[in-house]
Amino acid sequence: DAMVIQNPRYQVTQFGKPVTLSCSQTLNHNVMYWYQQKSSQAPKLLFHYYDKDFNNEADTPDNFQSRRPNTSFCFLDIRSPGLGDAAMYLCATSRGLAGDTQYFGPGTRLTVL
Amino acid sequence: RKEVEQDPGPFNVPEGATVAFNCTYSNSASQSFFWYRQDCRKEPKLLMSVYSSGNEDGRFTAQLNRASQYISLLIRDSKLSDSATYLCVVGLQDYAGGTSYGKLTFGQGTILTVHP
């Protein structure tokens, strides 16, 4: 059974039109992460939640926001997508320690027209 | 300088070959080390953790040299199904907003293609 689920798997949006990506987990992990991965590049951490505490990476643009209404769900909101935001968005969860495995969802591939 | 550097390849090898990937990391405070595998257009999945004493999982052997900040992965008897991108990943316990959390930094990956 899938442990980290992302919806939709593919999202097409127009330049400047807000979009929301969702992630849910059945692992009851404390930490949920959002990564952005562009073609042939490493996944780049955007932000994470430890329980309800939200933490942005220093270089994450303000255009990206997140919400975590409960332990199981986390959302990525892109307020005004630009062409440069086209990427795979990966959600991951872990218990929170450096040595813990991060479990990734299948990703949402975002296309911006 | 990138925090985690890998040779992007691609490595093209025949079935049965032995292939080795190398990786270096810049943050000496890194505490945990992994190899993840990522298939085309799929999510990364943990292949194995890497320990200072070296560790083996079937055909896969991982080594860590903390002094040199160097990680390696050896794949013996390559199979067609080993074709993928191999991501070198380092972790550390970071602190933000009053909480600590495990933070992973990924290399850009090494592409492996195993052909018949």
Short mmCIF file of C-alpha atoms in Angstrom, two decimals:
data_model
loop_
_atom_site.label_atom_id
_atom_site.label_comp_id
_atom_site.label_asym_id
_atom_site.label_seq_id
_atom_site.Cartn_x
_atom_site.Cartn_y
_atom_site.Cartn_z
CA ASP A 1 0.00 0.00 0.00
CA ALA A 2 1.22 3.48 -0.84
CA MET A 3 2.56 5.27 2.23
CA VAL A 4 3.04 8.73 0.73
CA ILE A 5 0.47 9.79 -1.81
CA GLN A 6 0.60 12.83 -4.03
CA ASN A 7 -2.20 14.31 -6.10
CA PRO A 8 -2.43 15.05 -8.87
CA ARG A 9 0.38 13.14 -10.56
CA TYR A 10 0.39 15.61 -13.43
CA GLN A 11 -0.70 19.23 -13.23
CA VAL A 12 -0.89 21.73 -16.06
CA THR A 13 -1.42 25.36 -15.21
CA GLN A 14 -1.18 28.69 -16.93
CA PHE A 15 1.44 31.30 -16.25
CA GLY A 16 0.37 33.20 -13.14
CA LYS A 17 -2.57 30.94 -12.27
CA PRO A 18 -2.37 29.66 -8.66
CA VAL A 19 -2.00 25.94 -8.20
CA THR A 20 -2.13 23.62 -5.19
CA LEU A 21 -0.42 20.27 -4.92
CA SER A 22 -1.34 17.82 -2.19
CA CYS A 23 0.47 15.15 -0.22
CA SER A 24 -0.82 12.68 2.32
CA GLN A 25 0.91 10.03 4.41
CA THR A 26 -0.12 6.96 6.34
CA LEU A 27 3.15 6.66 8.25
CA ASN A 28 2.25 9.13 11.02
CA HIS A 29 5.65 10.76 10.61
CA ASN A 30 6.41 14.04 12.34
CA VAL A 31 8.18 15.67 9.43
CA MET A 32 6.88 16.38 5.95
CA TYR A 33 9.14 17.88 3.29
CA TRP A 34 8.57 19.45 -0.11
CA TYR A 35 11.29 19.22 -2.76
CA GLN A 36 11.53 20.67 -6.23
CA GLN A 37 13.38 18.63 -8.84
CA LYS A 38 14.11 19.99 -12.29
CA SER A 39 15.30 17.84 -15.16
CA SER A 40 18.75 16.32 -14.59
CA GLN A 41 19.10 18.12 -11.27
CA ALA A 42 19.15 17.09 -7.64
CA PRO A 43 15.98 17.38 -5.57
CA LYS A 44 16.07 20.77 -3.84
CA LEU A 45 14.44 21.19 -0.45
CA LEU A 46 11.87 24.01 -0.43
CA PHE A 47 10.56 23.71 3.14
CA HIS A 48 9.44 21.30 5.77
CA TYR A 49 6.97 20.95 8.62
CA TYR A 50 7.89 19.43 11.95
CA ASP A 51 4.40 18.73 13.24
CA LYS A 52 2.79 22.17 12.86
CA ASP A 53 6.05 24.12 12.81
CA PHE A 54 6.84 25.42 9.34
CA ASN A 55 10.36 26.16 8.17
CA ASN A 56 11.39 27.68 4.86
CA GLU A 57 14.76 27.13 3.28
CA ALA A 58 16.51 30.48 2.95
CA ASP A 59 16.43 30.50 -0.85
CA THR A 60 12.84 29.34 -1.33
CA PRO A 61 10.93 32.05 -3.24
CA ASP A 62 7.96 33.73 -1.55
CA ASN A 63 5.85 32.44 -4.43
CA PHE A 64 5.86 29.05 -2.70
CA GLN A 65 3.73 28.52 0.40
CA SER A 66 2.66 25.47 2.35
CA ARG A 67 -0.08 24.34 4.70
CA ARG A 68 -0.29 21.35 7.00
CA PRO A 69 -3.81 21.11 8.44
CA ASN A 70 -3.12 17.83 10.24
CA THR A 71 -0.46 15.13 10.60
CA SER A 72 -1.51 13.31 7.47
CA PHE A 73 -1.84 16.09 4.91
CA CYS A 74 0.43 18.78 3.54
CA PHE A 75 -0.17 21.17 0.64
CA LEU A 76 2.15 23.13 -1.61
CA ASP A 77 0.68 26.35 -2.97
CA ILE A 78 2.32 28.16 -5.85
CA ARG A 79 0.75 31.59 -5.91
CA SER A 80 1.84 32.78 -9.35
CA PRO A 81 3.59 30.05 -11.30
CA GLY A 82 6.24 31.11 -13.73
CA LEU A 83 7.78 29.12 -16.55
CA GLY A 84 10.77 28.46 -14.31
CA ASP A 85 8.56 26.67 -11.79
CA ALA A 86 7.91 23.77 -14.14
CA ALA A 87 9.39 20.78 -12.35
CA MET A 88 8.66 17.60 -10.45
CA TYR A 89 7.48 18.35 -6.91
CA LEU A 90 8.26 15.63 -4.42
CA CYS A 91 6.77 15.22 -0.98
CA ALA A 92 8.66 13.17 1.58
CA THR A 93 8.18 12.18 5.20
CA SER A 94 10.42 11.00 8.00
CA ARG A 95 10.43 10.59 11.76
CA GLY A 96 12.81 13.55 11.90
CA LEU A 97 16.33 12.36 12.62
CA ALA A 98 19.28 12.79 10.25
CA GLY A 99 19.70 9.04 9.99
CA ASP A 100 16.06 8.30 9.29
CA THR A 101 14.93 7.22 5.87
CA GLN A 102 12.87 9.74 3.99
CA TYR A 103 9.94 8.17 2.18
CA PHE A 104 9.00 9.91 -1.03
CA GLY A 105 5.69 10.14 -2.77
CA PRO A 106 5.51 9.54 -6.53
CA GLY A 107 5.72 13.26 -7.25
CA THR A 108 3.59 15.76 -9.13
CA ARG A 109 4.92 16.89 -12.49
CA LEU A 110 3.96 20.52 -13.03
CA THR A 111 3.79 22.07 -16.47
CA VAL A 112 3.37 25.83 -16.82
CA LEU A 113 2.01 27.10 -20.12
CA ARG B 1 31.21 24.36 -4.79
CA LYS B 2 28.23 22.00 -4.62
CA GLU B 3 27.54 20.43 -1.25
CA VAL B 4 27.39 16.95 -2.77
CA GLU B 5 29.22 16.26 -6.01
CA GLN B 6 28.88 13.27 -8.26
CA ASP B 7 30.10 12.39 -11.71
CA PRO B 8 26.84 12.66 -13.71
CA GLY B 9 27.96 10.00 -16.19
CA PRO B 10 26.29 8.49 -18.06
CA PHE B 11 27.85 5.13 -17.40
CA ASN B 12 26.99 2.58 -20.08
CA VAL B 13 28.00 -0.95 -19.10
CA PRO B 14 27.18 -4.47 -20.31
CA GLU B 15 25.28 -6.92 -18.18
CA GLY B 16 27.55 -8.63 -15.70
CA ALA B 17 29.96 -5.71 -15.44
CA THR B 18 31.16 -4.16 -12.21
CA VAL B 19 30.66 -0.42 -11.96
CA ALA B 20 31.70 2.07 -9.29
CA PHE B 21 30.30 5.49 -8.47
CA ASN B 22 32.00 8.12 -6.39
CA CYS B 23 30.74 11.09 -4.48
CA THR B 24 32.27 13.84 -2.36
CA TYR B 25 30.58 16.10 0.16
CA SER B 26 31.67 19.45 1.53
CA ASN B 27 30.06 19.66 4.96
CA SER B 28 32.22 17.89 7.50
CA ALA B 29 29.32 18.05 9.98
CA SER B 30 27.30 15.60 7.87
CA GLN B 31 26.09 12.74 10.02
CA SER B 32 24.39 10.24 7.76
CA PHE B 33 25.00 8.96 4.29
CA PHE B 34 22.87 7.18 1.76
CA TRP B 35 22.54 6.02 -1.78
CA TYR B 36 19.11 6.51 -3.32
CA ARG B 37 18.00 5.15 -6.65
CA GLN B 38 15.71 7.10 -8.97
CA ASP B 39 14.11 5.55 -12.01
CA CYS B 40 13.15 7.75 -14.93
CA ARG B 41 10.28 10.09 -13.99
CA LYS B 42 9.83 8.35 -10.63
CA GLU B 43 10.57 9.28 -7.04
CA PRO B 44 13.89 8.57 -5.28
CA LYS B 45 13.95 5.37 -3.24
CA LEU B 46 16.46 4.38 -0.61
CA LEU B 47 18.97 1.87 -1.95
CA MET B 48 21.15 1.64 1.14
CA SER B 49 22.58 3.56 4.03
CA VAL B 50 26.36 3.94 4.16
CA TYR B 51 28.42 3.32 7.26
CA SER B 52 32.03 4.07 8.10
CA SER B 53 32.82 0.38 8.34
CA GLY B 54 31.49 -0.17 4.84
CA ASN B 55 28.43 -2.25 4.15
CA GLU B 56 27.16 -4.69 1.61
CA ASP B 57 23.70 -5.60 0.40
CA GLY B 58 23.82 -8.39 -2.14
CA ARG B 59 25.56 -7.08 -5.24
CA PHE B 60 25.87 -3.58 -3.79
CA THR B 61 28.75 -2.39 -1.60
CA ALA B 62 28.97 1.08 -0.12
CA GLN B 63 31.99 2.72 1.49
CA LEU B 64 32.42 5.92 3.45
CA ASN B 65 35.65 7.77 4.14
CA ARG B 66 34.91 10.55 6.59
CA ALA B 67 38.44 11.93 6.55
CA SER B 68 38.30 12.41 2.79
CA GLN B 69 34.56 13.19 2.77
CA TYR B 70 34.12 10.58 0.10
CA ILE B 71 31.39 8.00 -0.52
CA SER B 72 31.36 5.19 -3.04
CA LEU B 73 28.97 2.61 -4.41
CA LEU B 74 30.06 -0.57 -6.15
CA ILE B 75 27.62 -2.64 -8.17
CA ARG B 76 28.76 -6.12 -9.12
CA ASP B 77 27.25 -8.36 -11.78
CA SER B 78 25.12 -5.55 -13.23
CA LYS B 79 21.58 -6.39 -14.31
CA LEU B 80 19.43 -4.63 -16.87
CA SER B 81 17.14 -3.66 -14.00
CA ASP B 82 19.98 -1.71 -12.36
CA SER B 83 19.58 0.99 -15.04
CA ALA B 84 18.62 4.13 -13.14
CA THR B 85 20.03 7.33 -11.66
CA TYR B 86 21.97 6.82 -8.43
CA LEU B 87 21.80 9.70 -6.01
CA CYS B 88 24.43 10.27 -3.35
CA VAL B 89 22.76 11.79 -0.30
CA VAL B 90 24.12 13.20 2.94
CA GLY B 91 22.12 14.05 6.03
CA LEU B 92 22.58 16.15 9.09
CA GLN B 93 20.51 17.24 12.01
CA ASP B 94 19.56 20.84 11.35
CA TYR B 95 17.79 23.30 13.58
CA ALA B 96 15.08 25.75 12.65
CA GLY B 97 12.27 27.42 14.49
CA GLY B 98 13.16 25.74 17.76
CA THR B 99 13.01 22.21 16.41
CA SER B 100 15.59 19.90 14.98
CA TYR B 101 14.99 17.88 11.86
CA GLY B 102 16.86 15.58 9.58
CA LYS B 103 17.93 17.43 6.46
CA LEU B 104 19.09 15.60 3.35
CA THR B 105 21.22 17.11 0.62
CA PHE B 106 21.25 15.31 -2.71
CA GLY B 107 23.87 15.04 -5.38
CA GLN B 108 22.65 15.52 -8.95
CA GLY B 109 22.89 11.81 -9.58
CA THR B 110 24.88 9.44 -11.76
CA ILE B 111 23.07 7.87 -14.68
CA LEU B 112 23.67 4.17 -15.21
CA THR B 113 22.55 2.26 -18.28
CA VAL B 114 23.11 -1.49 -18.35
CA HIS B 115 22.80 -2.99 -21.83
CA PRO B 116 22.49 -6.62 -22.97
#
